[in-house]
Structures are given as C-alpha cells and as structure tokens.
Amino acid sequence: MKRVLEPEIMDDEAQALAYAKADFSSSNQTFVEMLLEDYGVMLRSVLDIGCGPGDIPIRLARAKPSITITALDASEPMVRLAREAVRSAGLQRQIKVIKARVPGLELGAGDYDAIVSKDLLHHLPEPAVLWEEIRRLARKRTAVYVMDLFRPPTQRRAQEIVESVSGGESPLLKHDFYASLRAAFTIDEIRKQLRQASLSLDVEQVSERHVLVKGLI
Ligand SMILES: C[S@@+](CC[C@H](N)C(=O)[O-])C[C@H]1O[C@@H](n2cnc3c(N)ncnc32)[C@H](O)[C@@H]1O
C-alpha cells in the first residue's frame, strides 16, 4: 500500500475531542511501562513531542512522581485538552504543556534525560524533521523512545486492524485511524530514516500495529 498523507496537525476541535475521548489506555500504558522498565532509573526530565491530549505524560507522571515532563503539541485544541487534563489530575507541578511545532522547537539542547513520542511520526510529511530535532536536543546518553504505527501491506489489512482495535469507537475516530495507518511508514522506511539521520537506535515491531524505536544517543 502506498503512503497517503493525512493532515499533520490535529487542530480540528471535533477531531481533537474524539481523540481525547477514545480509549488508548492499553497502548499508552504499555508505552509508559516499557519506557520505565528500560530507562526508568535514569529519568528525571522528559520531553514528550506530539503529546496530544496528555494521557501519556499523565500516566508517566503518576508512575514516577520524581520526574518532570515537558509535553508539547502544535495543535491549539490538543494543548488546551492536555492542560485541562493535567489540571484535573493535579499534576501541574510535574507537567508543563506548551504549544510548539517540530521542527524549530525553542528548547534548550541537553535538558532532557529522555525524548519520547507516540503516534506523531506518521503525521509528518518529512519525517527527517523529528529525527533531526531529537539529535539536536539530545545530549550524550539521552534515551529516545518513539513508538508509531507502521503501514500495513494492504488496505484490507488496514481495515482489519481498524475493526479489531477500534470497532466500537466513533466513525470519525475510525476514519482517522484508517487514515493514520495509510500515512504511516513501513518498518524498513523507518530504518532508512534513522540511517539517513545517523541515529543508531533499535527498531522493533511491538504489536500488530506499532513499531518502537529506542536506544541511548
Ligand atoms: C495521533 S496524536 C498522538 C498524541 C499522543 N502522543 C498519544 O499517543 O496519545 C499526534 C499529535 O501530534 C501532533 N503533531 C503533528 N505534527 C506535529 C508537529 N510537527 N509538531 C508538534 N506536534 C505535532 C498532532 O497535533 C497530534 O496531537
């Protein structure tokens, strides 16, 4: 199946709200648990790129109260939803939510023990911008943890995944999920991106739809 781009920034109110209401608890919790298992000991300050409505930073902050998290997204509605969620969780001391867009983040290089991102990569027309930003912001031994969808071989397989994972969700969410699978990269394409960015990181399929890129820079 050929890659078909979807809108990069999720700045439509209804789309952001549908995403925030959907149940991604299983893959988000797995992401946080795997991150903590692999790098939990060294984490004090974490950057989450493309945080959406903030579920991952909130789960991470609850699991490890000693860390601080900068969570960013380029979508105004997503940033608003994330700030509200952080406030109602009472985690404002631990999580700072900012509106910012990759590339060109105005953040200090070397400030983070880990740079994480989930389900952002496939939104980017030019994926190199994420890998270059990570390289710029990382210092020696920063942990990188990037999980994303990978593109299935056929449209039929993409439909099957949508039905099995989100069969009970709203039509809008299912439409967006299908579009995301079509916009995603194959695992080989992601490996090539990393080679081109001179990033030596592990790439592993971790579920029927997700691939994980991880390692220390
Ligand atoms: C599918 S959501 C994932 C949200 C969250 N990481 C999660 O897994 O629940 C992708 C998010 O990336 C944001 N995004 C897309 N392109 C971006 C960019 N260039 N810079 C910052 N955020 C971006 C979108 O606005 C959207 O909120």
CSV table of C-alpha atoms and ligand atoms in Angstrom, one decimal:
chain,number,residue,atom,x,y,z
A,1,MET,CA,0.0,0.0,0.0
A,2,LYS,CA,1.3,3.5,-0.9
A,3,ARG,CA,1.7,6.1,1.7
A,4,VAL,CA,-1.1,8.7,1.7
A,5,LEU,CA,-0.5,11.8,3.9
A,6,GLU,CA,-3.1,12.8,6.5
A,7,PRO,CA,-3.4,16.4,7.9
A,8,GLU,CA,-0.3,17.0,10.0
A,9,ILE,CA,-1.6,19.0,12.9
A,10,MET,CA,-4.8,17.8,14.7
A,11,ASP,CA,-6.2,21.2,15.1
A,12,ASP,CA,-9.8,20.5,14.3
A,13,GLU,CA,-11.8,20.8,17.5
A,14,ALA,CA,-14.1,17.8,16.9
A,15,GLN,CA,-11.2,15.6,15.8
A,16,ALA,CA,-9.1,16.5,18.9
A,17,LEU,CA,-12.1,15.9,21.2
A,18,ALA,CA,-12.9,12.5,19.5
A,19,TYR,CA,-9.2,11.6,20.0
A,20,ALA,CA,-9.2,12.7,23.6
A,21,LYS,CA,-12.4,10.7,24.4
A,22,ALA,CA,-11.2,7.5,22.7
A,23,ASP,CA,-9.7,4.7,24.8
A,24,PHE,CA,-6.0,4.4,24.1
A,25,SER,CA,-5.3,3.3,27.6
A,26,SER,CA,-3.9,-0.1,26.6
A,27,SER,CA,-1.2,1.1,24.2
A,28,ASN,CA,-0.4,4.2,26.2
A,29,GLN,CA,0.0,2.3,29.4
A,30,THR,CA,2.2,-0.3,27.7
A,31,PHE,CA,4.3,2.5,26.3
A,32,VAL,CA,4.8,4.1,29.7
A,33,GLU,CA,5.6,0.7,31.4
A,34,MET,CA,8.1,-0.3,28.7
A,35,LEU,CA,9.8,3.1,28.9
A,36,LEU,CA,10.1,2.8,32.7
A,37,GLU,CA,11.3,-0.7,32.5
A,38,ASP,CA,14.0,0.2,30.0
A,39,TYR,CA,15.1,3.6,31.3
A,40,GLY,CA,13.1,4.4,34.5
A,41,VAL,CA,16.2,4.6,36.7
A,42,MET,CA,17.8,7.4,34.8
A,43,LEU,CA,14.7,9.6,34.2
A,44,ARG,CA,14.4,13.0,35.9
A,45,SER,CA,13.4,15.2,33.0
A,46,VAL,CA,11.4,14.0,29.9
A,47,LEU,CA,10.3,15.7,26.7
A,48,ASP,CA,7.1,14.4,25.0
A,49,ILE,CA,6.8,15.5,21.4
A,50,GLY,CA,3.3,15.5,20.0
A,51,CYS,CA,1.6,14.9,23.4
A,52,GLY,CA,-2.0,15.2,22.1
A,53,PRO,CA,-4.5,15.3,25.0
A,54,GLY,CA,-1.8,14.5,27.5
A,55,ASP,CA,-2.6,10.9,28.5
A,56,ILE,CA,1.0,9.6,28.3
A,57,PRO,CA,2.6,12.4,30.3
A,58,ILE,CA,-0.1,12.0,33.0
A,59,ARG,CA,0.5,8.2,33.2
A,60,LEU,CA,4.2,8.8,33.3
A,61,ALA,CA,4.0,11.4,36.0
A,62,ARG,CA,1.7,9.3,38.2
A,63,ALA,CA,4.0,6.3,37.8
A,64,LYS,CA,7.2,8.3,38.7
A,65,PRO,CA,6.4,11.3,40.8
A,66,SER,CA,10.1,12.4,40.9
A,67,ILE,CA,10.2,13.3,37.2
A,68,THR,CA,9.3,16.5,35.4
A,69,ILE,CA,7.8,16.4,31.9
A,70,THR,CA,7.7,19.0,29.1
A,71,ALA,CA,4.8,18.0,26.8
A,72,LEU,CA,4.3,19.8,23.6
A,73,ASP,CA,1.9,19.8,20.6
A,74,ALA,CA,1.3,22.1,17.7
A,75,SER,CA,-2.5,21.9,17.9
A,76,GLU,CA,-4.2,24.5,20.0
A,77,PRO,CA,-7.2,22.3,20.9
A,78,MET,CA,-4.9,19.4,21.9
A,79,VAL,CA,-2.8,21.7,24.1
A,80,ARG,CA,-6.0,23.0,25.7
A,81,LEU,CA,-7.2,19.5,26.3
A,82,ALA,CA,-3.8,18.4,27.7
A,83,ARG,CA,-3.7,21.4,30.1
A,84,GLU,CA,-7.2,20.7,31.3
A,85,ALA,CA,-6.3,17.0,31.9
A,86,VAL,CA,-3.1,17.9,33.7
A,87,ARG,CA,-5.0,20.4,35.9
A,88,SER,CA,-7.8,17.9,36.8
A,89,ALA,CA,-5.1,15.3,37.6
A,90,GLY,CA,-3.4,17.9,39.9
A,91,LEU,CA,-0.1,17.4,38.1
A,92,GLN,CA,0.8,21.0,37.1
A,93,ARG,CA,3.9,20.8,39.2
A,94,GLN,CA,5.2,17.9,37.3
A,95,ILE,CA,4.0,18.5,33.7
A,96,LYS,CA,4.4,21.6,31.7
A,97,VAL,CA,2.3,21.7,28.5
A,98,ILE,CA,3.4,24.0,25.7
A,99,LYS,CA,2.2,24.8,22.2
A,100,ALA,CA,5.1,24.2,19.8
A,101,ARG,CA,5.8,22.6,16.5
A,102,VAL,CA,8.6,20.4,15.2
A,103,PRO,CA,10.9,21.5,13.6
A,104,GLY,CA,12.3,24.6,15.2
A,105,LEU,CA,11.5,24.0,18.9
A,106,GLU,CA,12.7,26.8,21.1
A,107,LEU,CA,14.0,24.4,23.7
A,108,GLY,CA,17.5,24.1,25.2
A,109,ALA,CA,19.6,21.3,23.9
A,110,GLY,CA,20.7,18.8,26.5
A,111,ASP,CA,18.0,19.4,29.0
A,112,TYR,CA,16.3,16.0,28.8
A,113,ASP,CA,17.1,12.5,30.0
A,114,ALA,CA,14.6,11.1,27.6
A,115,ILE,CA,12.8,12.3,24.5
A,116,VAL,CA,9.7,10.4,23.8
A,117,SER,CA,6.9,10.5,21.2
A,118,LYS,CA,4.0,8.3,20.4
A,119,ASP,CA,2.0,8.3,17.2
A,120,LEU,CA,3.4,11.5,15.9
A,121,LEU,CA,5.9,10.4,13.3
A,122,HIS,CA,3.2,9.3,10.7
A,123,HIS,CA,1.8,12.8,10.8
A,124,LEU,CA,4.9,14.4,9.4
A,125,PRO,CA,5.2,14.9,5.7
A,126,GLU,CA,9.0,15.0,6.1
A,127,PRO,CA,9.9,12.5,8.9
A,128,ALA,CA,13.5,13.7,9.0
A,129,VAL,CA,12.4,16.8,10.9
A,130,LEU,CA,11.7,14.6,14.0
A,131,TRP,CA,14.9,12.7,13.9
A,132,GLU,CA,17.0,15.9,13.4
A,133,GLU,CA,15.2,17.6,16.3
A,134,ILE,CA,15.9,14.7,18.5
A,135,ARG,CA,19.5,14.7,17.6
A,136,ARG,CA,19.7,18.5,18.2
A,137,LEU,CA,18.0,18.3,21.7
A,138,ALA,CA,19.8,15.2,22.9
A,139,ARG,CA,23.0,15.1,24.9
A,140,LYS,CA,25.2,12.1,25.4
A,141,ARG,CA,23.1,9.1,26.7
A,142,THR,CA,19.7,10.7,26.3
A,143,ALA,CA,17.1,7.9,25.9
A,144,VAL,CA,15.0,8.0,22.8
A,145,TYR,CA,11.6,6.3,22.9
A,146,VAL,CA,9.5,6.7,19.8
A,147,MET,CA,6.5,4.5,19.1
A,148,ASP,CA,4.4,4.8,16.0
A,149,LEU,CA,2.0,2.9,13.7
A,150,PHE,CA,3.6,1.1,10.8
A,151,ARG,CA,1.9,0.9,7.4
A,152,PRO,CA,0.2,-2.4,6.7
A,153,PRO,CA,0.8,-4.0,3.3
A,154,THR,CA,-2.8,-3.6,2.0
A,155,GLN,CA,-5.9,-1.5,2.5
A,156,ARG,CA,-7.7,-4.7,3.5
A,157,ARG,CA,-5.2,-5.3,6.3
A,158,ALA,CA,-5.6,-1.7,7.4
A,159,GLN,CA,-9.4,-2.1,7.6
A,160,GLU,CA,-9.0,-5.3,9.7
A,161,ILE,CA,-6.7,-3.5,12.1
A,162,VAL,CA,-9.2,-0.6,12.5
A,163,GLU,CA,-12.1,-3.0,13.2
A,164,SER,CA,-10.2,-5.2,15.6
A,165,VAL,CA,-8.7,-2.3,17.6
A,166,SER,CA,-11.4,0.4,17.4
A,167,GLY,CA,-14.6,-1.4,16.2
A,168,GLY,CA,-16.6,0.3,19.0
A,169,GLU,CA,-15.3,3.8,18.5
A,170,SER,CA,-17.0,6.7,16.7
A,171,PRO,CA,-17.0,6.8,12.9
A,172,LEU,CA,-14.8,9.9,13.0
A,173,LEU,CA,-12.2,8.2,15.1
A,174,LYS,CA,-12.2,5.0,12.9
A,175,HIS,CA,-11.8,7.2,9.8
A,176,ASP,CA,-8.8,9.0,11.4
A,177,PHE,CA,-7.3,5.7,12.5
A,178,TYR,CA,-7.5,4.3,8.9
A,179,ALA,CA,-6.0,7.5,7.5
A,180,SER,CA,-3.2,7.2,10.1
A,181,LEU,CA,-2.4,3.6,9.1
A,182,ARG,CA,-2.2,4.8,5.4
A,183,ALA,CA,0.0,7.7,6.4
A,184,ALA,CA,2.4,5.6,8.5
A,185,PHE,CA,5.8,4.4,7.4
A,186,THR,CA,6.9,0.8,6.9
A,187,ILE,CA,9.4,-0.6,9.3
A,188,ASP,CA,12.0,-0.6,6.6
A,189,GLU,CA,11.3,3.1,5.8
A,190,ILE,CA,11.8,4.0,9.4
A,191,ARG,CA,15.2,2.1,9.5
A,192,LYS,CA,16.2,4.1,6.4
A,193,GLN,CA,15.2,7.4,8.1
A,194,LEU,CA,17.4,6.5,11.1
A,195,ARG,CA,20.4,5.6,8.9
A,196,GLN,CA,20.0,8.9,7.0
A,197,ALA,CA,19.9,10.8,10.3
A,198,SER,CA,22.9,8.8,11.5
A,199,LEU,CA,21.0,7.6,14.5
A,200,SER,CA,21.9,4.2,15.8
A,201,LEU,CA,18.7,3.1,17.5
A,202,ASP,CA,16.9,-0.2,17.8
A,203,VAL,CA,13.8,-0.7,15.8
A,204,GLU,CA,11.3,-3.4,16.9
A,205,GLN,CA,7.7,-4.4,16.0
A,206,VAL,CA,5.9,-4.5,19.3
A,207,SER,CA,2.3,-5.2,18.3
A,208,GLU,CA,0.2,-5.8,15.2
A,209,ARG,CA,0.2,-2.1,14.5
A,210,HIS,CA,3.1,-0.5,16.4
A,211,VAL,CA,6.8,-0.2,16.0
A,212,LEU,CA,9.2,1.0,18.7
A,213,VAL,CA,12.4,3.0,18.1
A,214,LYS,CA,14.6,3.1,21.2
A,215,GLY,CA,18.1,3.5,22.4
A,216,LEU,CA,20.6,5.8,24.0
A,217,ILE,CA,22.1,8.5,21.8
B,1,LIG,C1,-2.1,10.9,17.0
B,1,LIG,S1,-1.7,12.2,18.0
B,1,LIG,C2,-0.8,11.4,19.3
B,1,LIG,C3,-1.0,12.0,20.7
B,1,LIG,C4,-0.3,11.3,21.8
B,1,LIG,N1,1.1,11.2,21.6
B,1,LIG,C5,-0.9,10.0,22.1
B,1,LIG,O1,-0.2,9.0,21.7
B,1,LIG,O2,-1.9,9.9,22.7
B,1,LIG,C6,-0.4,13.1,17.2
B,1,LIG,C7,-0.2,14.5,17.7
B,1,LIG,O3,0.9,15.1,17.1
B,1,LIG,C8,0.6,16.4,16.8
B,1,LIG,N2,1.6,16.9,15.8
B,1,LIG,C9,1.5,16.6,14.5
B,1,LIG,N3,2.6,17.3,13.9
B,1,LIG,C10,3.2,17.9,14.8
B,1,LIG,C11,4.4,18.7,14.8
B,1,LIG,N4,5.1,19.0,13.6
B,1,LIG,N5,4.9,19.3,15.9
B,1,LIG,C12,4.2,19.1,17.1
B,1,LIG,N6,3.1,18.3,17.2
B,1,LIG,C13,2.6,17.7,16.0
B,1,LIG,C14,-0.8,16.5,16.4
B,1,LIG,O4,-1.4,17.7,16.6
B,1,LIG,C15,-1.4,15.4,17.4
B,1,LIG,O5,-1.9,16.0,18.6
